[in-house]
Structures are given as C-alpha cells and as structure tokens.
mmCIF file of C-alpha atoms in Angstrom:
data_model
loop_
_atom_site.group_PDB
_atom_site.id
_atom_site.type_symbol
_atom_site.label_atom_id
_atom_site.label_comp_id
_atom_site.label_asym_id
_atom_site.label_seq_id
_atom_site.Cartn_x
_atom_site.Cartn_y
_atom_site.Cartn_z
ATOM 1 C CA ASN A 1 71.263 108.580 86.402
ATOM 2 C CA PHE A 2 71.802 112.316 87.006
ATOM 3 C CA ALA A 3 74.655 112.527 84.495
ATOM 4 C CA LEU A 4 72.574 110.995 81.693
ATOM 5 C CA GLU A 5 69.529 113.154 82.407
ATOM 6 C CA THR A 6 71.319 116.486 82.647
ATOM 7 C CA GLY A 7 74.486 115.968 80.645
ATOM 8 C CA VAL A 8 76.437 117.034 83.751
ATOM 9 C CA MET A 9 78.964 114.518 85.022
ATOM 10 C CA GLN A 10 78.359 113.784 88.691
ATOM 11 C CA LYS A 11 81.570 113.935 90.718
ATOM 12 C CA THR A 12 82.920 110.695 92.166
ATOM 13 C CA ALA A 13 85.176 110.090 95.167
ATOM 14 C CA PHE A 14 87.016 106.850 95.937
ATOM 15 C CA VAL A 15 87.655 106.542 99.683
ATOM 16 C CA THR A 16 89.717 103.844 101.415
ATOM 17 C CA GLY A 17 89.119 102.656 104.969
ATOM 18 C CA THR A 18 85.455 103.603 105.353
ATOM 19 C CA SER A 19 84.127 101.142 107.930
ATOM 20 C CA SER A 20 84.546 103.530 110.872
ATOM 21 C CA GLY A 21 85.928 106.823 112.124
ATOM 22 C CA LEU A 22 87.176 109.437 109.720
ATOM 23 C CA GLY A 23 86.570 107.283 106.628
ATOM 24 C CA LEU A 24 82.922 106.810 107.529
ATOM 25 C CA ALA A 25 82.545 110.570 108.060
ATOM 26 C CA ILE A 26 84.276 111.329 104.741
ATOM 27 C CA VAL A 27 81.865 109.062 102.836
ATOM 28 C CA ARG A 28 78.849 110.684 104.468
ATOM 29 C CA HIS A 29 80.276 114.162 103.779
ATOM 30 C CA PHE A 30 80.649 113.493 100.043
ATOM 31 C CA ALA A 31 77.327 111.634 99.720
ATOM 32 C CA GLU A 32 75.365 114.354 101.513
ATOM 33 C CA ARG A 33 76.719 116.837 98.965
ATOM 34 C CA GLY A 34 75.514 114.775 95.999
ATOM 35 C CA TRP A 35 78.724 112.974 95.091
ATOM 36 C CA ASN A 36 79.007 109.362 93.992
ATOM 37 C CA VAL A 37 81.254 107.537 96.438
ATOM 38 C CA ALA A 38 83.195 104.306 96.060
ATOM 39 C CA ALA A 39 83.537 103.356 99.748
ATOM 40 C CA THR A 40 86.140 100.678 100.274
ATOM 41 C CA MET A 41 86.624 98.487 103.302
ATOM 42 C CA ARG A 42 88.094 95.140 104.255
ATOM 43 C CA GLN A 43 85.535 94.317 106.946
ATOM 44 C CA LYS A 44 82.932 92.295 105.071
ATOM 45 C CA ASN A 45 80.530 92.393 108.045
ATOM 46 C CA ARG A 46 80.259 96.190 107.613
ATOM 47 C CA MET A 47 79.435 96.199 103.871
ATOM 48 C CA SER A 48 75.816 97.307 104.456
ATOM 49 C CA LEU A 49 76.953 100.362 106.432
ATOM 50 C CA PHE A 50 75.921 102.835 103.724
ATOM 51 C CA ALA A 51 72.685 101.171 102.592
ATOM 52 C CA ASP A 52 70.833 104.437 103.343
ATOM 53 C CA LEU A 53 72.971 106.374 100.854
ATOM 54 C CA PRO A 54 71.993 105.603 97.244
ATOM 55 C CA THR A 55 75.071 107.244 95.685
ATOM 56 C CA VAL A 56 77.484 105.076 97.702
ATOM 57 C CA HIS A 57 78.864 101.868 96.221
ATOM 58 C CA VAL A 58 80.717 99.681 98.756
ATOM 59 C CA ILE A 59 83.728 97.787 97.440
ATOM 60 C CA PRO A 60 85.897 95.237 99.263
ATOM 61 C CA LEU A 61 89.554 96.237 99.519
ATOM 62 C CA GLU A 62 92.533 94.711 101.254
ATOM 63 C CA LEU A 63 94.919 97.640 100.907
ATOM 64 C CA THR A 64 98.097 95.569 101.262
ATOM 65 C CA ASP A 65 97.070 93.249 98.395
ATOM 66 C CA PRO A 66 97.928 94.821 95.013
ATOM 67 C CA ASP A 67 95.401 92.609 93.182
ATOM 68 C CA SER A 68 92.636 93.671 95.567
ATOM 69 C CA ALA A 69 93.580 97.325 95.035
ATOM 70 C CA SER A 70 93.464 96.980 91.245
ATOM 71 C CA GLU A 71 90.120 95.169 91.427
ATOM 72 C CA ALA A 72 88.657 97.883 93.680
ATOM 73 C CA PHE A 73 89.746 100.587 91.233
ATOM 74 C CA GLN A 74 88.279 98.676 88.269
ATOM 75 C CA ASN A 75 85.044 98.093 90.201
ATOM 76 C CA ALA A 76 84.665 101.813 90.918
ATOM 77 C CA VAL A 77 85.369 102.902 87.349
ATOM 78 C CA SER A 78 83.035 100.212 85.971
ATOM 79 C CA HIS A 79 80.289 101.302 88.355
ATOM 80 C CA PHE A 80 80.617 105.095 88.078
ATOM 81 C CA GLY A 81 82.519 105.591 84.807
ATOM 82 C CA HIS A 82 85.210 107.771 86.352
ATOM 83 C CA VAL A 83 86.732 108.953 89.628
ATOM 84 C CA ASP A 84 87.591 112.575 90.394
ATOM 85 C CA VAL A 85 89.052 112.288 93.882
ATOM 86 C CA LEU A 86 91.066 109.576 95.644
ATOM 87 C CA VAL A 87 90.983 109.811 99.434
ATOM 88 C CA ASN A 88 93.648 107.586 100.994
ATOM 89 C CA ASN A 89 92.281 107.164 104.491
ATOM 90 C CA ALA A 90 92.864 103.476 105.289
ATOM 91 C CA GLY A 91 95.471 102.818 107.929
ATOM 92 C CA TYR A 92 95.981 102.102 111.585
ATOM 93 C CA CYS A 93 97.988 103.372 114.525
ATOM 94 C CA LEU A 94 100.555 101.006 116.004
ATOM 95 C CA LEU A 95 101.131 102.117 119.594
ATOM 96 C CA GLY A 96 103.983 101.177 121.875
ATOM 97 C CA PRO A 97 107.627 101.849 122.637
ATOM 98 C CA LEU A 98 110.070 101.049 119.837
ATOM 99 C CA GLU A 99 112.024 98.527 121.892
ATOM 100 C CA ALA A 100 108.871 96.462 122.486
ATOM 101 C CA THR A 101 107.735 96.637 118.853
ATOM 102 C CA SER A 102 108.818 93.858 116.527
ATOM 103 C CA MET A 103 110.273 94.596 113.125
ATOM 104 C CA GLU A 104 107.393 92.614 111.617
ATOM 105 C CA GLN A 105 104.909 94.977 113.306
ATOM 106 C CA ILE A 106 106.836 97.978 111.987
ATOM 107 C CA ARG A 107 106.946 96.510 108.463
ATOM 108 C CA GLN A 108 103.190 95.901 108.579
ATOM 109 C CA GLN A 109 102.623 99.503 109.716
ATOM 110 C CA TYR A 110 104.532 100.782 106.675
ATOM 111 C CA GLU A 111 102.978 98.183 104.365
ATOM 112 C CA THR A 112 99.520 99.508 105.207
ATOM 113 C CA ASN A 113 100.045 103.195 105.920
ATOM 114 C CA VAL A 114 102.697 103.982 103.296
ATOM 115 C CA PHE A 115 103.132 101.275 100.644
ATOM 116 C CA GLY A 116 99.408 100.495 100.321
ATOM 117 C CA LEU A 117 98.725 104.216 99.901
ATOM 118 C CA MET A 118 101.511 104.562 97.315
ATOM 119 C CA ASN A 119 100.112 101.616 95.376
ATOM 120 C CA MET A 120 96.633 103.213 95.282
ATOM 121 C CA ILE A 121 98.159 106.413 93.921
ATOM 122 C CA LYS A 122 100.083 104.489 91.250
ATOM 123 C CA ILE A 123 96.851 102.746 90.222
ATOM 124 C CA PHE A 124 94.932 106.035 89.940
ATOM 125 C CA LEU A 125 97.523 108.227 88.206
ATOM 126 C CA PRO A 126 96.980 106.856 84.670
ATOM 127 C CA HIS A 127 93.210 107.343 85.108
ATOM 128 C CA PHE A 128 93.672 110.941 86.262
ATOM 129 C CA ARG A 129 96.040 111.646 83.372
ATOM 130 C CA ARG A 130 93.494 110.230 80.878
ATOM 131 C CA THR A 131 90.628 112.252 82.371
ATOM 132 C CA GLY A 132 92.578 115.508 82.456
ATOM 133 C CA GLY A 133 93.237 115.775 86.195
ATOM 134 C CA GLY A 134 92.114 114.770 89.624
ATOM 135 C CA ARG A 135 92.705 115.208 93.303
ATOM 136 C CA ILE A 136 94.440 112.959 95.785
ATOM 137 C CA ILE A 137 93.859 113.557 99.482
ATOM 138 C CA ASN A 138 96.127 111.585 101.801
ATOM 139 C CA ILE A 139 95.248 111.317 105.469
ATOM 140 C CA ALA A 140 98.463 111.896 107.399
ATOM 141 C CA SER A 141 98.384 112.746 111.125
ATOM 142 C CA ILE A 142 99.407 115.376 113.607
ATOM 143 C CA SER A 143 101.856 112.639 114.678
ATOM 144 C CA ALA A 144 103.751 113.388 111.465
ATOM 145 C CA ASP A 145 104.503 116.869 112.816
ATOM 146 C CA ILE A 146 104.918 116.346 116.551
ATOM 147 C CA GLY A 147 107.056 113.662 118.183
ATOM 148 C CA TYR A 148 104.525 112.040 120.494
ATOM 149 C CA PRO A 149 105.814 109.153 122.624
ATOM 150 C CA PHE A 150 104.804 105.572 121.813
ATOM 151 C CA VAL A 151 104.106 106.190 118.118
ATOM 152 C CA SER A 152 107.645 105.427 116.920
ATOM 153 C CA ALA A 153 106.338 103.420 113.941
ATOM 154 C CA TYR A 154 103.103 105.314 113.229
ATOM 155 C CA GLY A 155 104.468 108.891 113.403
ATOM 156 C CA PRO A 156 107.305 108.345 110.918
ATOM 157 C CA ALA A 157 104.976 106.399 108.584
ATOM 158 C CA LYS A 158 102.533 109.317 108.565
ATOM 159 C CA ALA A 159 105.446 111.732 108.062
ATOM 160 C CA ALA A 160 106.306 109.729 104.942
ATOM 161 C CA VAL A 161 102.694 110.197 103.761
ATOM 162 C CA ALA A 162 102.920 113.942 104.379
ATOM 163 C CA MET A 163 106.223 114.296 102.517
ATOM 164 C CA LEU A 164 105.018 112.095 99.652
ATOM 165 C CA SER A 165 101.996 114.367 99.317
ATOM 166 C CA GLU A 166 104.175 117.482 99.092
ATOM 167 C CA VAL A 167 106.480 115.910 96.529
ATOM 168 C CA LEU A 168 103.646 114.585 94.357
ATOM 169 C CA ASN A 169 101.749 117.864 94.462
ATOM 170 C CA VAL A 170 104.711 119.572 92.784
ATOM 171 C CA GLU A 171 105.502 116.604 90.529
ATOM 172 C CA LEU A 172 101.940 116.287 89.185
ATOM 173 C CA HIS A 173 100.878 119.940 89.100
ATOM 174 C CA ALA A 174 101.625 120.362 85.389
ATOM 175 C CA VAL A 175 99.196 117.547 84.469
ATOM 176 C CA GLY A 176 96.306 118.918 86.564
ATOM 177 C CA ILE A 177 96.580 116.527 89.498
ATOM 178 C CA GLN A 178 96.556 118.062 92.973
ATOM 179 C CA VAL A 179 97.822 116.132 95.995
ATOM 180 C CA LYS A 180 97.130 117.255 99.558
ATOM 181 C CA ALA A 181 97.732 115.826 103.020
ATOM 182 C CA VAL A 182 95.377 116.262 105.953
ATOM 183 C CA HIS A 183 96.895 116.102 109.451
ATOM 184 C CA PRO A 184 94.083 115.246 111.880
ATOM 185 C CA GLY A 185 94.702 114.978 115.604
ATOM 186 C CA LEU A 186 92.769 113.270 118.322
#
C-alpha cells in the first residue's frame, strides 16, 4: 500500500454510474493519475470492467435505494480508509414530449437524477466534516442551461442539480467542502 510505505495518503474518489460513458472515463482519468477509485454501478454484468486498473474497487450501487447507497459508502471507506472526492455521475436522460411522459416516468427521473444524488451527498457530508474537507462534483448537463425540446423532465432535473451545487458550495465553504457542477453537452 502506497500510503503505508510512504506515509502519504493516496487520494480516493468515489464515482457513481461508472459502467459506461462519462462515468467510465472519469474512473479511468482518476486511476491513470494514481488515485484510488471506488467505482459504483448497478449493472452486475459489468463489474469486471476495471480489472486492468489495480487502484479501482468496483462496488454495487442502486442509487435510488438508500440502503444500497449507505452500503456502497461503507464499502468504499472500509476498503480505502477515506474518500476525498464524491463524483455524482449516475443518472439517465428521459426523452420525449411532456404530454406523452407519465408522471411516474417524471418521478423516476427525479428520484435518480436529483434525490439519489442528494442522498449520496447527505451520506458523505459527515465523512467530509470528520476528515477536514472534501470535494463534491455533480454532473449536471448543458440541458440545465438551454431549453432543448423533448427533455422536459431531464433538463429541469439537471437544473436542480446545478442549483443545488451552487447553494451547497456556499453553504459548505466554511467547513472546507467544495461543491461544483459540470455541464457536459453532447
């Protein structure tokens, strides 16, 4: 273990939604720079995705299940000892016109993209306070800034993520916790 040999604590990132796309790239980015990474995913058939990266520990996570979220956090801290950065990437884009979208679909969009993300933050905040600070990076979307058609559930959900990030960055600044939103486009 690098930290034991050198006395230097190796940085650790906890990333949600890592089975494909941006999440997969984020894990590889951190790992290639020497970070420990807790890579979470709900797709059990993709759990061996990072077998070539020795500093990556894959953890199952169903973001909308609070017990699963707590277990994933505990797993990461047990495995690595601490977490320095939480990257809230997990989510999905519900496409379609509002009038053809059911309220259940809209609720599920918010349950995953907003409430699941908020729950992860609430789980991590006591840890970051105990360790003297941390960083939270929330993946929003360009759809939070521009009113694209057919993202009437997704765009407002990502706007909530962006606003939450701004609010928390100010709210948590005094305790050494930084919160940022990233707004990727296509």
